[in-house]
Amino acid sequence: MAALAATSSLAVKPSPHGAGPRVIRNPWWVRAFFMTVALLFVLCFLVLPLVAVFTEALRKGMSAYFHSFTDPDVLSALRLTLLTAAIAVPANLVFGVAAAWCIAKFDFYGKSLLTTLIDLPFAVSPVISGLIYVLVFGLQGWFGPYLGAGDHPWFGAWFNAQDIRIIFAVPGIVLATIFVTFPFVARELIPLMQAQGNDEEYAALTLGASGWQTFWRVTVPNIKWGLFYGVILCNARAMGEFGAVSVVSGHIRGETNTLPLHVEILYNEYNFVAAFAVSSLLALLALLTLLLKSLVEWRAKKGGA
Amino acid sequence: MLLARTQRSVLPGFGLSLGFTLAYLGLIVLVPLAAAFLKTAGMSWPDFWAVASSPRVVASFKVSFGISLFAALVNAVFGLILAWVLVRYSFPGRRLVDGLVDLPFALPTAVAGIALTAIYAQNGWVGQWLDPLWARGIQRLSNLIPWVNWPEFLGVKLAFDRPGIFIALTFIGLPFVVRTLQPVLNELEPELEEVAATLGANRWQTMTRVVFPELMPALITGFALAFARAVGEYGSVVFIAGNMPMHSEITPLLIITKLEQYDYQGATAIAVVMLVASFVLLLCINLLQKWSRRYYRF
């Protein structure tokens, strides 16, 4: 399975050889050199960008910072971002559980091909992820003529009456987000459920539990931390996706702008304080994601996921 | 026989879960991806070739693939050092740094883009020191080796030029090398190095003959992952790249430009070239991981 999102997975077991007393060590100046290089690298590429977001956001003081959030366009972008994640994350959660169930619990021909196909969206550039939906649902696309603003004699008229649009509208944004976050939950659960095996489920079935009872009472409690881990990663990407959403959104202020897209608009209007203020919200989300992720990893290390 | 079970199992739900998985995968991923290939199949070969080999497109391929390669190489070197430091050294704040490594995964790319621009622009925290140095260095290099067009090749400033693309792509690829190396380094028994030492190897020999060969498969995998991610990256690059056609325009941006001009065929043709490249990369990465798993039998 390709680890195209090579996050440290829960299924990776912690090793017994951590930092400990060792017989041979590099001389102190070698260690000091490597430490300095590594920390400088982290400082320049990770710490400074993070600090810059908050400093730039607060450049004109607290009141300017909070004033940025009173803009109705920001609020509607926030609503759309939350809505998108609220649809995309549960959809991929259900898919992830179903995919992990059939891949981890059963043996069938074509399993490794299926696993590779699930990873496919990680290999696709975000821009292309948006483009393919334009090709399917856009005006010149396969279903374009049948949709709102399309010119198909029957369906176009019907969808026009219903005003159902997909591209340059909310459904397109949701679809593109589902595409880019597609593998997150599945790829977290598959190795975890494979490592756990089927014994507990067999025991439950032998004791007379039904299939659903086995799933809810045995499998779900066993994978809950892996599920949670997948969901927070999926959610972070869903709320932060830029490229794919940018292609399908149409950038209609107050209507089809998510928070990351609104950051771009504000930035291009030289409204830097507002752009960084909105960014700081997304940066806080990223920090929260990292914190939760570390907590889950710490828990998994302490006593079984 | 594809998708047929090899063995009966008493566990229920195979048909339901596999059916749902295939339907969802088909609708969300396979059908839309097929749309790109079918759209291109509607083009004649000379038309396709005319788009894919037009100077602006080729220049964007060179920028995207070239700088991604360079960024992935730098990530391989510094990622190795960082992973080594995180696994082998203990220092205050190690946990914090370890958690922060995943920041490029968690931080929305647009935010990363404007933050990096703010730092490395001419008036930014790092840019105000480094930018004049860079310009002077390029000047010096041009005097020293005049037959290479250095300002064109390396850019004359950090942000809004080629180095900006490099900075963004390095940021994006950073976690891949570290996260693929860390588990391998964790498994690497220090006893191995002690054995080498008792057999008379000095520290340098131990590193180059014992440690690096063990790390190589994971290092190459991490490098390939970082490269694959960088080639397709859009959000963080567009803010810092300057986006000059033929010089600092990345391929994903060119796709968007074509789309905005309603040149759907042109956009799709470029996209198909990139898709094929990333599928080949995905295949290589899969093979690499199989190889590295065979390599490590603990």
Short mmCIF file of C-alpha atoms in Angstrom, two decimals, chain A:
data_model
loop_
_atom_site.label_atom_id
_atom_site.label_comp_id
_atom_site.label_asym_id
_atom_site.label_seq_id
_atom_site.Cartn_x
_atom_site.Cartn_y
_atom_site.Cartn_z
CA MET A 1 0.00 0.00 0.00
CA ALA A 2 1.39 3.37 -0.93
CA ALA A 3 1.85 5.73 1.97
CA LEU A 4 1.21 8.84 -0.07
CA ALA A 5 0.11 10.68 3.01
CA ALA A 6 2.90 9.23 5.07
CA THR A 7 1.58 10.47 8.36
CA SER A 8 2.81 8.40 11.25
CA SER A 9 0.13 5.76 11.39
CA LEU A 10 -1.31 4.30 14.55
CA ALA A 11 -0.60 0.85 13.20
CA VAL A 12 3.14 1.51 13.44
CA LYS A 13 4.19 -0.03 16.69
CA PRO A 14 6.42 1.93 19.03
CA SER A 15 9.90 0.56 19.25
CA PRO A 16 11.74 -0.59 22.32
CA HIS A 17 14.93 1.24 21.34
CA GLY A 18 14.18 4.86 22.06
CA ALA A 19 16.57 7.43 23.36
CA GLY A 20 18.51 5.76 26.08
CA PRO A 21 22.04 5.29 27.35
CA ARG A 22 24.22 4.01 24.58
CA VAL A 23 27.73 2.71 24.46
CA ILE A 24 28.82 4.56 21.36
CA ARG A 25 27.88 8.11 20.70
CA ASN A 26 29.05 10.59 18.16
CA PRO A 27 31.45 13.20 19.55
CA TRP A 28 29.72 16.22 21.09
CA TRP A 29 30.57 18.60 18.25
CA VAL A 30 29.00 16.24 15.70
CA ARG A 31 25.85 16.04 17.78
CA ALA A 32 25.80 19.80 18.29
CA PHE A 33 26.20 20.31 14.56
CA PHE A 34 23.32 17.99 13.63
CA MET A 35 21.09 19.44 16.34
CA THR A 36 21.74 22.97 15.10
CA VAL A 37 21.10 22.07 11.46
CA ALA A 38 17.90 20.19 12.29
CA LEU A 39 16.52 22.89 14.56
CA LEU A 40 17.41 25.69 12.14
CA PHE A 41 15.58 23.79 9.41
CA VAL A 42 12.53 23.41 11.66
CA LEU A 43 12.74 27.08 12.63
CA CYS A 44 12.91 28.40 9.06
CA PHE A 45 10.27 26.14 7.55
CA LEU A 46 7.85 25.36 10.37
CA VAL A 47 8.08 27.73 13.32
CA LEU A 48 8.51 31.02 11.46
CA PRO A 49 5.51 30.54 9.11
CA LEU A 50 3.31 29.71 12.06
CA VAL A 51 4.49 32.71 14.06
CA ALA A 52 4.20 34.92 10.98
CA VAL A 53 0.49 34.13 10.57
CA PHE A 54 -0.35 35.40 14.05
CA THR A 55 2.04 38.37 13.99
CA GLU A 56 0.74 39.62 10.66
CA ALA A 57 -2.85 39.12 11.82
CA LEU A 58 -2.23 41.22 14.93
CA ARG A 59 -0.08 43.84 13.18
CA LYS A 60 -2.74 46.55 13.53
CA GLY A 61 -3.87 45.51 16.98
CA MET A 62 -6.57 43.41 18.52
CA SER A 63 -9.51 45.51 17.41
CA ALA A 64 -8.50 45.35 13.73
CA TYR A 65 -8.00 41.63 14.19
CA PHE A 66 -11.46 41.01 15.59
CA HIS A 67 -13.01 43.50 13.18
CA SER A 68 -11.97 41.18 10.34
CA PHE A 69 -14.41 38.57 11.58
CA THR A 70 -17.42 40.89 11.45
CA ASP A 71 -17.31 40.89 7.64
CA PRO A 72 -20.41 38.96 6.47
CA ASP A 73 -18.39 37.40 3.64
CA VAL A 74 -15.99 35.88 6.16
CA LEU A 75 -18.89 34.50 8.16
CA SER A 76 -20.51 32.97 5.10
CA ALA A 77 -17.14 31.48 4.07
CA LEU A 78 -16.86 30.00 7.55
CA ARG A 79 -20.37 28.56 7.27
CA LEU A 80 -19.58 27.02 3.88
CA THR A 81 -16.32 25.53 5.17
CA LEU A 82 -18.13 23.96 8.13
CA LEU A 83 -20.92 22.69 5.88
CA THR A 84 -18.45 21.15 3.43
CA ALA A 85 -16.57 19.36 6.19
CA ALA A 86 -19.88 18.29 7.78
CA ILE A 87 -20.81 16.45 4.58
CA ALA A 88 -17.41 15.27 3.34
CA VAL A 89 -16.09 13.86 6.62
CA PRO A 90 -19.09 11.62 7.49
CA ALA A 91 -19.31 10.44 3.87
CA ASN A 92 -15.67 9.38 3.87
CA LEU A 93 -16.03 7.98 7.37
CA VAL A 94 -18.79 5.59 6.27
CA PHE A 95 -16.80 4.69 3.18
CA GLY A 96 -13.62 4.18 5.20
CA VAL A 97 -15.31 1.77 7.60
CA ALA A 98 -16.95 -0.18 4.76
CA ALA A 99 -13.69 -0.37 2.79
CA ALA A 100 -11.67 -1.41 5.83
CA TRP A 101 -14.28 -4.04 6.74
CA CYS A 102 -14.13 -5.80 3.38
CA ILE A 103 -10.38 -5.39 2.90
CA ALA A 104 -9.21 -6.27 6.41
CA LYS A 105 -11.74 -8.95 7.33
CA PHE A 106 -11.98 -10.92 4.08
CA ASP A 107 -9.66 -12.37 1.48
CA PHE A 108 -10.57 -11.85 -2.14
CA TYR A 109 -8.90 -11.54 -5.51
CA GLY A 110 -8.02 -7.99 -6.48
CA LYS A 111 -7.60 -6.82 -2.89
CA SER A 112 -4.26 -5.10 -3.40
CA LEU A 113 -5.55 -3.45 -6.56
CA LEU A 114 -8.53 -2.11 -4.60
CA THR A 115 -6.21 -0.82 -1.87
CA THR A 116 -4.10 0.98 -4.45
CA LEU A 117 -7.18 2.50 -6.10
CA ILE A 118 -8.32 3.87 -2.74
CA ASP A 119 -4.98 5.68 -2.44
CA LEU A 120 -5.31 7.16 -5.91
CA PRO A 121 -6.68 10.60 -4.90
CA PHE A 122 -3.47 11.28 -2.94
CA ALA A 123 -1.48 10.89 -6.15
CA VAL A 124 -3.61 13.40 -8.04
CA SER A 125 -2.75 17.10 -7.99
CA PRO A 126 -5.47 19.13 -6.20
CA VAL A 127 -5.98 21.22 -9.31
CA ILE A 128 -6.63 18.11 -11.39
CA SER A 129 -9.03 16.84 -8.71
CA GLY A 130 -11.12 19.93 -9.33
CA LEU A 131 -10.70 19.76 -13.10
CA ILE A 132 -12.12 16.25 -13.41
CA TYR A 133 -15.36 17.36 -11.75
CA VAL A 134 -15.57 20.29 -14.13
CA LEU A 135 -15.23 17.77 -16.96
CA VAL A 136 -18.08 15.68 -15.59
CA PHE A 137 -20.52 18.32 -14.38
CA GLY A 138 -19.36 21.53 -16.10
CA LEU A 139 -21.33 23.15 -18.91
CA GLN A 140 -19.19 21.44 -21.56
CA GLY A 141 -19.00 18.26 -19.49
CA TRP A 142 -20.87 14.97 -19.59
CA PHE A 143 -23.82 15.96 -17.44
CA GLY A 144 -23.53 19.71 -18.02
CA PRO A 145 -26.36 20.02 -20.53
CA TYR A 146 -28.74 18.28 -18.16
CA LEU A 147 -28.03 20.53 -15.20
CA GLY A 148 -28.97 24.07 -14.25
CA ALA A 149 -27.95 26.60 -16.93
CA GLY A 150 -27.60 23.64 -19.29
CA ASP A 151 -29.42 23.58 -22.61
CA HIS A 152 -30.78 20.06 -22.76
CA PRO A 153 -34.40 20.32 -23.99
CA TRP A 154 -35.95 18.34 -21.13
CA PHE A 155 -33.55 17.93 -18.24
CA GLY A 156 -31.94 21.33 -18.63
CA ALA A 157 -35.32 22.97 -18.29
CA TRP A 158 -36.23 20.85 -15.30
CA PHE A 159 -32.96 21.44 -13.49
CA ASN A 160 -33.15 25.11 -14.40
CA ALA A 161 -36.53 25.26 -12.75
CA GLN A 162 -35.07 23.57 -9.69
CA ASP A 163 -31.92 25.67 -10.11
CA ILE A 164 -29.67 22.69 -9.45
CA ARG A 165 -26.06 23.54 -10.17
CA ILE A 166 -22.99 21.59 -9.31
CA ILE A 167 -19.97 23.37 -10.73
CA PHE A 168 -19.44 26.93 -9.44
CA ALA A 169 -21.84 26.00 -6.65
CA VAL A 170 -21.82 24.27 -3.28
CA PRO A 171 -22.30 20.64 -4.52
CA GLY A 172 -19.14 20.89 -6.64
CA ILE A 173 -17.16 22.18 -3.67
CA VAL A 174 -18.42 19.29 -1.55
CA LEU A 175 -17.65 16.71 -4.26
CA ALA A 176 -14.11 18.01 -4.84
CA THR A 177 -13.51 18.01 -1.07
CA ILE A 178 -14.78 14.42 -0.80
CA PHE A 179 -12.34 13.48 -3.57
CA VAL A 180 -9.24 14.97 -1.96
CA THR A 181 -10.06 13.60 1.50
CA PHE A 182 -11.24 10.24 0.13
CA PRO A 183 -8.47 7.90 1.46
CA PHE A 184 -7.88 9.36 4.94
CA VAL A 185 -10.17 7.20 7.11
CA ALA A 186 -9.82 4.04 5.01
CA ARG A 187 -6.02 4.06 4.99
CA GLU A 188 -5.94 4.56 8.75
CA LEU A 189 -8.39 1.73 9.47
CA ILE A 190 -7.18 -0.93 7.01
CA PRO A 191 -3.76 -1.63 8.64
CA LEU A 192 -5.27 -1.29 12.12
CA MET A 193 -8.07 -3.80 11.48
CA GLN A 194 -5.66 -6.13 9.68
CA ALA A 195 -3.38 -6.08 12.72
CA GLN A 196 -6.27 -6.81 15.07
CA GLY A 197 -7.48 -9.88 13.16
CA ASN A 198 -10.91 -11.47 13.27
CA ASP A 199 -10.77 -13.48 16.48
CA GLU A 200 -12.90 -11.20 18.61
CA GLU A 201 -15.57 -11.01 15.91
CA TYR A 202 -15.59 -14.80 15.62
CA ALA A 203 -16.02 -15.08 19.38
CA ALA A 204 -18.97 -12.66 19.33
CA LEU A 205 -20.65 -14.52 16.49
CA THR A 206 -20.14 -17.84 18.27
CA LEU A 207 -21.79 -16.38 21.36
CA GLY A 208 -24.84 -15.60 19.27
CA ALA A 209 -24.39 -11.92 18.41
CA SER A 210 -25.82 -10.76 15.10
CA GLY A 211 -23.62 -9.17 12.44
CA TRP A 212 -24.55 -5.60 13.37
CA GLN A 213 -24.22 -6.32 17.09
CA THR A 214 -20.74 -7.70 16.46
CA PHE A 215 -19.83 -4.62 14.45
CA TRP A 216 -21.14 -2.06 16.94
CA ARG A 217 -20.14 -3.79 20.18
CA VAL A 218 -16.87 -5.47 19.20
CA THR A 219 -15.33 -3.89 16.10
CA VAL A 220 -16.18 -0.23 16.69
CA PRO A 221 -14.82 -0.09 20.27
CA ASN A 222 -11.64 -1.73 19.01
CA ILE A 223 -11.06 0.76 16.22
CA LYS A 224 -12.42 3.90 17.85
CA TRP A 225 -9.05 5.63 18.24
CA GLY A 226 -8.04 4.80 14.69
CA LEU A 227 -11.39 6.13 13.51
CA PHE A 228 -10.93 9.33 15.46
CA TYR A 229 -7.39 9.70 14.10
CA GLY A 230 -8.59 9.31 10.52
CA VAL A 231 -11.43 11.74 11.09
CA ILE A 232 -9.26 14.56 12.46
CA LEU A 233 -6.82 14.26 9.54
CA CYS A 234 -9.71 14.09 7.07
CA ASN A 235 -11.35 17.11 8.69
CA ALA A 236 -8.18 19.20 8.62
CA ARG A 237 -7.75 18.59 4.91
CA ALA A 238 -11.48 19.10 4.20
CA MET A 239 -11.50 22.51 5.88
CA GLY A 240 -8.17 23.58 4.44
CA GLU A 241 -8.38 22.35 0.85
CA PHE A 242 -7.52 25.09 -1.62
CA GLY A 243 -6.53 23.92 -5.09
CA ALA A 244 -9.38 21.52 -5.87
CA VAL A 245 -12.02 23.79 -4.40
CA SER A 246 -10.58 26.81 -6.19
CA VAL A 247 -11.20 25.17 -9.57
CA VAL A 248 -14.85 24.28 -8.96
CA SER A 249 -15.91 27.19 -6.78
CA GLY A 250 -16.32 30.11 -9.18
CA HIS A 251 -15.28 32.47 -6.35
CA ILE A 252 -18.65 34.09 -5.78
CA ARG A 253 -18.21 36.22 -2.66
CA GLY A 254 -20.56 35.28 0.12
CA GLU A 255 -21.81 32.25 -1.78
CA THR A 256 -19.16 29.82 -3.01
CA ASN A 257 -16.11 30.92 -1.06
CA THR A 258 -14.63 28.68 1.57
CA LEU A 259 -12.27 30.11 4.19
CA PRO A 260 -9.04 29.27 2.29
CA LEU A 261 -10.48 30.80 -0.89
CA HIS A 262 -11.49 33.90 1.04
CA VAL A 263 -7.93 34.19 2.34
CA GLU A 264 -6.76 34.38 -1.27
CA ILE A 265 -9.32 37.06 -2.19
CA LEU A 266 -8.44 39.21 0.82
CA TYR A 267 -4.72 38.77 0.14
CA ASN A 268 -5.06 39.74 -3.51
CA GLU A 269 -6.99 42.85 -2.43
CA TYR A 270 -3.99 43.80 -0.26
CA ASN A 271 -6.19 43.46 2.80
CA PHE A 272 -3.35 41.69 4.62
CA VAL A 273 -4.60 42.01 8.19
CA ALA A 274 -7.93 40.41 7.30
CA ALA A 275 -6.24 37.74 5.18
CA PHE A 276 -3.93 36.78 8.03
CA ALA A 277 -6.75 37.04 10.57
CA VAL A 278 -8.78 34.46 8.64
CA SER A 279 -5.58 32.45 8.20
CA SER A 280 -5.00 32.51 11.95
CA LEU A 281 -8.34 30.75 12.38
CA LEU A 282 -7.18 28.02 9.99
CA ALA A 283 -3.77 27.88 11.69
CA LEU A 284 -5.49 27.36 15.04
CA LEU A 285 -7.42 24.51 13.47
CA ALA A 286 -4.13 23.03 12.26
CA LEU A 287 -2.60 23.33 15.74
CA LEU A 288 -5.66 21.71 17.29
CA THR A 289 -5.38 18.90 14.73
CA LEU A 290 -1.72 18.33 15.60
CA LEU A 291 -2.51 18.37 19.32
CA LEU A 292 -5.34 15.84 19.00
CA LYS A 293 -3.18 13.72 16.72
CA SER A 294 -0.35 13.62 19.27
CA LEU A 295 -2.81 12.80 22.05
CA VAL A 296 -4.25 9.86 20.10
CA GLU A 297 -0.74 8.61 19.27
CA TRP A 298 0.24 8.91 22.92
CA ARG A 299 -2.87 6.96 23.99
CA ALA A 300 -2.25 4.29 21.37
CA LYS A 301 1.31 3.89 22.60
CA LYS A 302 0.17 3.63 26.22
CA GLY A 303 -2.41 0.93 25.83
CA GLY A 304 -3.72 -0.48 22.57
CA ALA A 305 -5.49 1.68 20.01
#
